[in-house]
PDB file of C-alpha atoms in Angstrom:
ATOM      1  CA  PRO S   1      21.788  18.030   0.160  1.00 39.00           C
ATOM      2  CA  THR S   2      20.562  14.821   1.751  1.00 43.00           C
ATOM      3  CA  SER S   3      16.883  13.802   1.683  1.00 44.00           C
ATOM      4  CA  ILE S   4      14.322  11.415   3.522  1.00 43.00           C
ATOM      5  CA  TRP S   5      11.650  10.317   1.357  1.00 41.00           C
ATOM      6  CA  THR S   6       8.843   8.292   2.689  1.00 42.00           C
ATOM      7  CA  MET S   7       5.630   6.865   1.047  1.00 42.00           C
ATOM      8  CA  TRP S   8       2.826   5.290   2.991  1.00 43.00           C
ATOM      9  CA  TRP S   9      -1.065   4.837   2.696  1.00 50.00           C
ATOM     10  CA  PRO S  10      -2.162   7.644   5.022  1.00 53.00           C
ATOM     11  CA  CYS S  11      -3.622   6.078   7.931  1.00 62.00           C
ATOM     12  CA  ALA S  12      -2.581   7.738  11.102  1.00 64.00           C
ATOM     13  CA  SER S  13      -1.589   4.483  12.987  1.00 64.00           C
ATOM     14  CA  SER S  14       0.787   3.815  10.154  1.00 69.00           C
ATOM     15  CA  THR S  15       1.966   7.258   8.472  1.00 73.00           C
ATOM     16  CA  ALA S  16       1.855   9.185  11.696  1.00 75.00           C
ATOM     17  CA  THR S  17       4.024   6.739  13.596  1.00 79.00           C
ATOM     18  CA  ALA S  18       6.646   6.677  10.834  1.00 80.00           C
ATOM     19  CA  PHE S  19       6.659  10.354  10.513  1.00 82.00           C
ATOM     20  CA  ASP S  20       6.809  10.888  14.221  1.00 86.00           C
ATOM     21  CA  MET S  21       9.984   8.693  14.409  1.00 86.00           C
ATOM     22  CA  ALA S  22      11.467  10.768  11.464  1.00 86.00           C
ATOM     23  CA  TYR S  23      10.583  14.095  13.284  1.00 87.00           C
ATOM     24  CA  ALA S  24      12.046  13.048  16.516  1.00 91.00           C
ATOM     25  CA  TRP S  25      15.378  12.054  15.086  1.00 90.00           C
ATOM     26  CA  LEU S  26      15.224  15.655  13.071  1.00 89.00           C
ATOM     27  CA  GLN S  27      14.824  17.274  16.525  1.00 91.00           C
ATOM     28  CA  GLN S  28      18.384  15.981  17.658  1.00 90.00           C
ATOM     29  CA  THR S  29      20.080  17.008  14.107  1.00 88.00           C
ATOM     30  CA  ARG S  30      21.810  20.095  13.700  1.00 86.00           C
ATOM     31  CA  ASN S  31      22.580  19.434   9.907  1.00 85.00           C
ATOM     32  CA  GLN S  32      19.304  18.515   8.883  1.00 85.00           C
ATOM     33  CA  PRO S  33      18.259  17.051   5.525  1.00 85.00           C
ATOM     34  CA  ALA S  34      15.502  18.048   3.302  1.00 83.00           C
ATOM     35  CA  LEU S  35      12.342  16.165   4.086  1.00 82.00           C
ATOM     36  CA  ARG S  36       9.532  15.347   1.711  1.00 82.00           C
ATOM     37  CA  THR S  37       6.584  12.956   2.154  1.00 81.00           C
ATOM     38  CA  VAL S  38       4.145  11.588  -0.250  1.00 81.00           C
ATOM     39  CA  LYS S  39       0.670  12.431   0.991  1.00 80.00           C
ATOM     40  CA  HIS S  40      -1.016   9.351  -1.028  1.00 86.00           C
ATOM     41  CA  TYR S  41      -0.957   7.219  -4.339  1.00 92.00           C
ATOM     42  CA  HIS S  42      -4.288   5.427  -3.612  1.00 93.00           C
ATOM     43  CA  ASP S  43      -5.746   6.654  -6.695  1.00 95.00           C
ATOM     44  CA  HIS S  44      -2.548   7.053  -8.916  1.00 96.00           C
ATOM     45  CA  PRO S  45      -3.272   5.761 -12.467  1.00 97.00           C
ATOM     46  CA  ALA S  46      -0.112   3.603 -12.487  1.00 97.00           C
ATOM     47  CA  TYR S  47      -0.751   2.034  -9.295  1.00 97.00           C
ATOM     48  CA  ILE S  48      -4.460   1.027 -10.400  1.00 98.00           C
ATOM     49  CA  ARG S  49      -3.079  -0.391 -13.492  1.00 98.00           C
ATOM     50  CA  ALA S  50      -0.520  -2.353 -11.571  1.00 98.00           C
ATOM     51  CA  LEU S  51      -3.338  -3.726  -9.565  1.00 98.00           C
ATOM     52  CA  ALA S  52      -5.424  -4.561 -12.467  1.00 98.00           C
ATOM     53  CA  ALA S  53      -2.733  -6.166 -14.173  1.00 98.00           C
ATOM     54  CA  ASN S  54      -1.746  -8.390 -11.276  1.00 98.00           C
ATOM     55  CA  ILE S  55      -5.139  -9.709 -11.003  1.00 98.00           C
ATOM     56  CA  ARG S  56      -5.722 -10.267 -14.695  1.00 98.00           C
ATOM     57  CA  ASP S  57      -2.424 -12.121 -14.722  1.00 98.00           C
ATOM     58  CA  TYR S  58      -3.896 -14.368 -11.994  1.00 98.00           C
ATOM     59  CA  TRP S  59      -6.904 -14.849 -13.773  1.00 98.00           C
ATOM     60  CA  GLN S  60      -5.526 -15.956 -16.885  1.00 98.00           C
ATOM     61  CA  MET S  61      -3.810 -18.684 -15.354  1.00 98.00           C
ATOM     62  CA  HIS S  62      -6.586 -19.633 -12.591  1.00 98.00           C
ATOM     63  CA  GLY S  63      -9.640 -18.660 -14.357  1.00 97.00           C
ATOM     64  CA  ARG S  64     -12.078 -16.115 -12.596  1.00 96.00           C
ATOM     65  CA  SER S  65     -14.189 -16.086  -9.576  1.00 97.00           C
ATOM     66  CA  ASP S  66     -17.636 -15.432  -8.951  1.00 97.00           C
ATOM     67  CA  VAL S  67     -16.876 -12.564  -6.434  1.00 98.00           C
ATOM     68  CA  LEU S  68     -13.682 -10.983  -5.801  1.00 98.00           C
ATOM     69  CA  VAL S  69     -13.384  -9.521  -2.376  1.00 98.00           C
ATOM     70  CA  MET S  70     -10.826  -6.562  -1.849  1.00 98.00           C
ATOM     71  CA  SER S  71      -9.899  -6.704   1.629  1.00 97.00           C
ATOM     72  CA  PHE S  72      -8.152  -3.683   3.231  1.00 95.00           C
ATOM     73  CA  HIS S  73      -6.455  -3.485   6.674  1.00 91.00           C
ATOM     74  CA  GLY S  74      -9.193  -2.255   9.054  1.00 89.00           C
ATOM     75  CA  VAL S  75      -8.847   0.661  11.654  1.00 85.00           C
ATOM     76  CA  PRO S  76     -11.271   1.648  14.391  1.00 84.00           C
ATOM     77  CA  ARG S  77     -14.192   3.360  13.066  1.00 86.00           C
ATOM     78  CA  TYR S  78     -13.435   6.487  15.225  1.00 83.00           C
ATOM     79  CA  ALA S  79     -10.370   7.269  13.159  1.00 83.00           C
ATOM     80  CA  LEU S  80     -12.867   8.361  10.139  1.00 83.00           C
ATOM     81  CA  ALA S  81     -14.890  10.509  12.579  1.00 84.00           C
ATOM     82  CA  LYS S  82     -11.634  12.182  13.461  1.00 85.00           C
ATOM     83  CA  GLY S  83     -10.946  13.011   9.910  1.00 85.00           C
ATOM     84  CA  ASP S  84      -8.483  10.253   8.903  1.00 85.00           C
ATOM     85  CA  PRO S  85      -8.801   9.966   5.032  1.00 88.00           C
ATOM     86  CA  TYR S  86      -7.768   6.112   5.023  1.00 89.00           C
ATOM     87  CA  HIS S  87     -11.581   4.808   4.666  1.00 91.00           C
ATOM     88  CA  CYS S  88     -12.239   6.997   1.767  1.00 92.00           C
ATOM     89  CA  GLU S  89      -9.227   6.232  -0.004  1.00 92.00           C
ATOM     90  CA  CYS S  90      -9.573   2.624   0.237  1.00 94.00           C
ATOM     91  CA  GLN S  91     -13.112   3.062  -1.164  1.00 95.00           C
ATOM     92  CA  LYS S  92     -11.662   5.013  -4.189  1.00 96.00           C
ATOM     93  CA  THR S  93      -8.921   2.512  -4.798  1.00 96.00           C
ATOM     94  CA  GLY S  94     -11.528  -0.188  -4.814  1.00 97.00           C
ATOM     95  CA  ARG S  95     -13.936   1.679  -7.286  1.00 97.00           C
ATOM     96  CA  LEU S  96     -11.169   2.471  -9.587  1.00 98.00           C
ATOM     97  CA  LEU S  97     -10.144  -1.001  -9.557  1.00 98.00           C
ATOM     98  CA  ALA S  98     -13.467  -2.283 -10.244  1.00 98.00           C
ATOM     99  CA  ALA S  99     -13.838  -0.016 -13.062  1.00 98.00           C
ATOM    100  CA  ALA S 100     -10.255  -1.136 -14.491  1.00 98.00           C
ATOM    101  CA  LEU S 101     -11.298  -4.774 -14.253  1.00 98.00           C
ATOM    102  CA  GLY S 102     -14.739  -4.189 -15.868  1.00 98.00           C
ATOM    103  CA  LEU S 103     -16.553  -5.593 -12.902  1.00 98.00           C
ATOM    104  CA  GLU S 104     -20.175  -4.931 -11.927  1.00 96.00           C
ATOM    105  CA  SER S 105     -21.430  -4.156  -8.476  1.00 92.00           C
ATOM    106  CA  GLY S 106     -22.303  -7.624  -7.689  1.00 94.00           C
ATOM    107  CA  GLN S 107     -18.991  -9.247  -8.795  1.00 97.00           C
ATOM    108  CA  PHE S 108     -17.005  -7.734  -6.023  1.00 98.00           C
ATOM    109  CA  ARG S 109     -17.067  -6.580  -2.257  1.00 98.00           C
ATOM    110  CA  LEU S 110     -14.824  -4.289  -0.430  1.00 98.00           C
ATOM    111  CA  THR S 111     -14.187  -5.171   3.097  1.00 97.00           C
ATOM    112  CA  PHE S 112     -11.655  -4.475   5.921  1.00 95.00           C
ATOM    113  CA  GLN S 113      -9.567  -7.282   8.031  1.00 91.00           C
ATOM    114  CA  SER S 114      -7.834  -7.562  11.257  1.00 82.00           C
ATOM    115  CA  ARG S 115     -10.007  -6.050  13.697  1.00 78.00           C
ATOM    116  CA  PHE S 116      -9.634  -6.784  17.274  1.00 76.00           C
ATOM    117  CA  GLY S 117     -10.810  -5.184  20.816  1.00 72.00           C
ATOM    118  CA  ARG S 118     -14.226  -4.024  21.606  1.00 76.00           C
ATOM    119  CA  ALA S 119     -14.431  -0.777  19.638  1.00 78.00           C
ATOM    120  CA  GLU S 120     -16.283  -0.822  16.187  1.00 87.00           C
ATOM    121  CA  TRP S 121     -13.976  -0.919  13.226  1.00 87.00           C
ATOM    122  CA  LEU S 122     -14.419  -0.033   9.517  1.00 90.00           C
ATOM    123  CA  GLN S 123     -17.011  -2.236   7.996  1.00 93.00           C
ATOM    124  CA  PRO S 124     -18.040  -4.644   6.362  1.00 96.00           C
ATOM    125  CA  TYR S 125     -15.619  -7.059   7.970  1.00 95.00           C
ATOM    126  CA  THR S 126     -13.736  -9.407   5.547  1.00 96.00           C
ATOM    127  CA  ASP S 127     -14.288 -12.483   7.851  1.00 95.00           C
ATOM    128  CA  LYS S 128     -18.120 -11.800   8.073  1.00 96.00           C
ATOM    129  CA  THR S 129     -18.373 -11.331   4.395  1.00 97.00           C
ATOM    130  CA  LEU S 130     -16.710 -14.592   3.309  1.00 98.00           C
ATOM    131  CA  GLN S 131     -18.773 -16.533   5.709  1.00 98.00           C
ATOM    132  CA  ALA S 132     -21.786 -14.768   4.362  1.00 98.00           C
ATOM    133  CA  LEU S 133     -20.906 -15.601   0.719  1.00 98.00           C
ATOM    134  CA  GLY S 134     -20.167 -19.106   1.642  1.00 97.00           C
ATOM    135  CA  ARG S 135     -23.840 -19.337   3.045  1.00 97.00           C
ATOM    136  CA  GLU S 136     -25.348 -17.764   0.038  1.00 97.00           C
ATOM    137  CA  GLY S 137     -23.785 -20.525  -2.075  1.00 96.00           C
ATOM    138  CA  VAL S 138     -21.328 -18.563  -3.885  1.00 97.00           C
ATOM    139  CA  ASN S 139     -19.254 -20.976  -5.738  1.00 97.00           C
ATOM    140  CA  ARG S 140     -15.516 -19.608  -6.014  1.00 98.00           C
ATOM    141  CA  VAL S 141     -14.300 -16.351  -4.062  1.00 98.00           C
ATOM    142  CA  ASP S 142     -11.001 -14.522  -4.977  1.00 98.00           C
ATOM    143  CA  VAL S 143      -9.443 -12.457  -2.160  1.00 98.00           C
ATOM    144  CA  VAL S 144      -6.844  -9.776  -2.917  1.00 98.00           C
ATOM    145  CA  ALA S 145      -5.379  -7.060  -0.743  1.00 97.00           C
ATOM    146  CA  PRO S 146      -4.789  -3.808  -2.602  1.00 96.00           C
ATOM    147  CA  GLY S 147      -3.420  -1.904   0.301  1.00 92.00           C
ATOM    148  CA  PHE S 148      -0.834  -4.539   0.741  1.00 93.00           C
ATOM    149  CA  THR S 149       1.848  -3.801  -2.125  1.00 92.00           C
ATOM    150  CA  ALA S 150       3.874  -6.737  -0.570  1.00 94.00           C
ATOM    151  CA  ASP S 151       2.766 -10.151   1.123  1.00 95.00           C
ATOM    152  CA  CYS S 152       3.312 -10.576   4.780  1.00 93.00           C
ATOM    153  CA  LEU S 153       2.049 -12.502   7.631  1.00 90.00           C
ATOM    154  CA  GLU S 154      -1.235 -10.754   7.439  1.00 89.00           C
ATOM    155  CA  THR S 155      -2.032 -11.469   4.090  1.00 94.00           C
ATOM    156  CA  LEU S 156      -0.601 -15.079   3.980  1.00 95.00           C
ATOM    157  CA  GLU S 157      -2.314 -16.217   7.157  1.00 95.00           C
ATOM    158  CA  GLU S 158      -5.116 -13.946   8.099  1.00 95.00           C
ATOM    159  CA  LEU S 159      -6.334 -13.782   4.370  1.00 96.00           C
ATOM    160  CA  ALA S 160      -4.938 -16.860   2.413  1.00 97.00           C
ATOM    161  CA  MET S 161      -5.363 -19.248   5.129  1.00 97.00           C
ATOM    162  CA  GLU S 162      -8.016 -18.124   7.841  1.00 97.00           C
ATOM    163  CA  GLY S 163      -9.960 -16.572   5.054  1.00 97.00           C
ATOM    164  CA  ARG S 164     -10.070 -19.713   3.082  1.00 97.00           C
ATOM    165  CA  ALA S 165     -11.233 -21.651   6.282  1.00 97.00           C
ATOM    166  CA  SER S 166     -13.989 -19.433   6.901  1.00 96.00           C
ATOM    167  CA  PHE S 167     -15.446 -19.371   3.424  1.00 98.00           C
ATOM    168  CA  LEU S 168     -15.199 -23.301   3.161  1.00 98.00           C
ATOM    169  CA  ALA S 169     -16.401 -23.993   6.380  1.00 97.00           C
ATOM    170  CA  ALA S 170     -19.673 -21.739   5.434  1.00 98.00           C
ATOM    171  CA  GLY S 171     -20.253 -23.744   2.511  1.00 97.00           C
ATOM    172  CA  GLY S 172     -18.065 -22.123  -0.364  1.00 97.00           C
ATOM    173  CA  LYS S 173     -16.525 -24.417  -2.714  1.00 97.00           C
ATOM    174  CA  ALA S 174     -13.250 -22.609  -3.824  1.00 98.00           C
ATOM    175  CA  PHE S 175     -11.175 -19.912  -2.479  1.00 98.00           C
ATOM    176  CA  HIS S 176      -8.240 -18.217  -4.022  1.00 98.00           C
ATOM    177  CA  TYR S 177      -5.891 -15.892  -2.754  1.00 98.00           C
ATOM    178  CA  ILE S 178      -4.535 -13.642  -5.424  1.00 98.00           C
ATOM    179  CA  PRO S 179      -0.700 -12.559  -4.192  1.00 98.00           C
ATOM    180  CA  ALA S 180      -0.006  -8.832  -3.383  1.00 97.00           C
ATOM    181  CA  LEU S 181       1.719  -6.989  -6.139  1.00 96.00           C
ATOM    182  CA  ASN S 182       5.388  -7.887  -4.684  1.00 96.00           C
ATOM    183  CA  GLU S 183       7.784  -7.287  -7.555  1.00 96.00           C
ATOM    184  CA  HIS S 184       5.257  -7.520 -10.211  1.00 97.00           C
ATOM    185  CA  PRO S 185       6.748  -5.297 -13.166  1.00 97.00           C
ATOM    186  CA  ARG S 186       3.846  -3.053 -13.649  1.00 97.00           C
ATOM    187  CA  TRP S 187       4.406  -2.114  -9.909  1.00 96.00           C
ATOM    188  CA  ILE S 188       7.922  -1.469 -10.002  1.00 96.00           C
ATOM    189  CA  ASP S 189       7.420   0.685 -12.873  1.00 96.00           C
ATOM    190  CA  ALA S 190       4.384   2.569 -11.120  1.00 96.00           C
ATOM    191  CA  LEU S 191       6.538   2.875  -7.929  1.00 94.00           C
ATOM    192  CA  GLY S 192       9.411   4.519  -9.971  1.00 92.00           C
ATOM    193  CA  GLN S 193       6.960   6.849 -11.724  1.00 93.00           C
ATOM    194  CA  ILE S 194       5.330   7.988  -8.406  1.00 92.00           C
ATOM    195  CA  VAL S 195       8.980   8.497  -6.932  1.00 89.00           C
ATOM    196  CA  LEU S 196       9.929  10.830  -9.609  1.00 88.00           C
ATOM    197  CA  GLU S 197       6.914  12.671  -9.677  1.00 89.00           C
ATOM    198  CA  ASN S 198       7.384  13.439  -6.147  1.00 87.00           C
ATOM    199  CA  LEU S 199      11.090  14.306  -6.410  1.00 86.00           C
ATOM    200  CA  GLY S 200      10.424  17.074  -9.004  1.00 83.00           C
ATOM    201  CA  GLY S 201      13.177  19.787  -8.621  1.00 81.00           C
ATOM    202  CA  TRP S 202      15.477  17.519  -6.861  1.00 82.00           C
ATOM    203  CA  ALA S 203      15.780  14.612  -9.758  1.00 75.00           C
ATOM    204  CA  SER S 204      17.687  15.583 -12.687  1.00 75.00           C
ATOM    205  CA  ALA S 205      18.094  13.472 -15.886  1.00 73.00           C
ATOM    206  CA  ARG S 206      21.571  15.146 -16.107  1.00 80.00           C
ATOM    207  CA  TRP S 207      22.757  13.819 -12.834  1.00 80.00           C
ATOM    208  CA  ASP S 208      25.952  11.862 -12.861  1.00 85.00           C
ATOM    209  CA  ARG S 209      26.732   9.750  -9.712  1.00 86.00           C
ATOM    210  CA  ASP S 210      30.384   9.455 -10.209  1.00 90.00           C
ATOM    211  CA  ALA S 211      30.686  13.376 -10.757  1.00 90.00           C
ATOM    212  CA  ASP S 212      28.512  14.054  -7.867  1.00 87.00           C
ATOM    213  CA  GLU S 213      30.747  11.728  -5.684  1.00 91.00           C
ATOM    214  CA  GLN S 214      33.981  13.492  -7.023  1.00 93.00           C
ATOM    215  CA  ALA S 215      32.619  16.878  -6.360  1.00 91.00           C
ATOM    216  CA  ARG S 216      31.688  15.900  -2.888  1.00 89.00           C
ATOM    217  CA  HIS S 217      35.012  14.335  -2.124  1.00 91.00           C
ATOM    218  CA  THR S 218      36.749  17.520  -3.549  1.00 93.00           C
ATOM    219  CA  SER S 219      34.523  19.916  -1.370  1.00 91.00           C
ATOM    220  CA  LYS S 220      35.241  17.679   1.857  1.00 89.00           C
ATOM    221  CA  ASN S 221      39.210  17.942   1.162  1.00 89.00           C
ATOM    222  CA  GLN S 222      38.987  21.612   0.688  1.00 91.00           C
ATOM    223  CA  ALA S 223      36.776  21.975   3.798  1.00 89.00           C
ATOM    224  CA  LEU S 224      39.374  19.806   5.792  1.00 87.00           C
ATOM    225  CA  ALA S 225      42.353  21.853   4.358  1.00 90.00           C
ATOM    226  CA  LEU S 226      40.625  24.899   6.016  1.00 90.00           C
ATOM    227  CA  GLY S 227      40.401  23.516   9.237  1.00 86.00           C
ATOM    228  CA  ALA S 228      37.090  21.707   9.360  1.00 84.00           C
ATOM    229  CA  ARG S 229      36.993  18.596  11.761  1.00 78.00           C
ATOM    230  CA  ARG S 230      35.240  16.110   9.213  1.00 71.00           C
TER     231      ARG S 230
END
């Protein structure tokens, strides 16, 4: 059997879009593969440990900030009203991460970025929070984006550049952007663990690639000999 395996934070604007494309393809496919999706991993212990290790590694090299801002991608607030679990799961990730780092309530903020349009989005907003921290006289702020497992234009420009400008212009003295997990070894291990847990019943420690390919080749040849087209 073949399989499609997807893994995403469960926000309808991202997850549903990916799933819609996969399901649309399945509608046109006669020989359908098995399909399995991962509901979430926001509170997976290995994921939280990887996030904490990544931040500690940065602090060991650059020192600690006065306030750690955990910035998540924002979505319109009506998504929460419709039952989207994204907001609640971001909150839980932030709470677990703060606990893993031993942070008190005044040492971190959980915010949301990337809003646009006229609708109200999830709050507090990252840019407004950074400006407020600067005006309050906070000396150094570190920003991390736990919901992004790899850096992208949004984290590198909107946070590392625009966020820096907002904080410094408001009176802040030092701004640090902590890179996303990217290829951090603890994240790679966590990703493998999450995958294996969700492949229960499919993956086997006794699986042998060469033997499997040989069996497929033999089966195909037998089918062709009996008149199969391909």
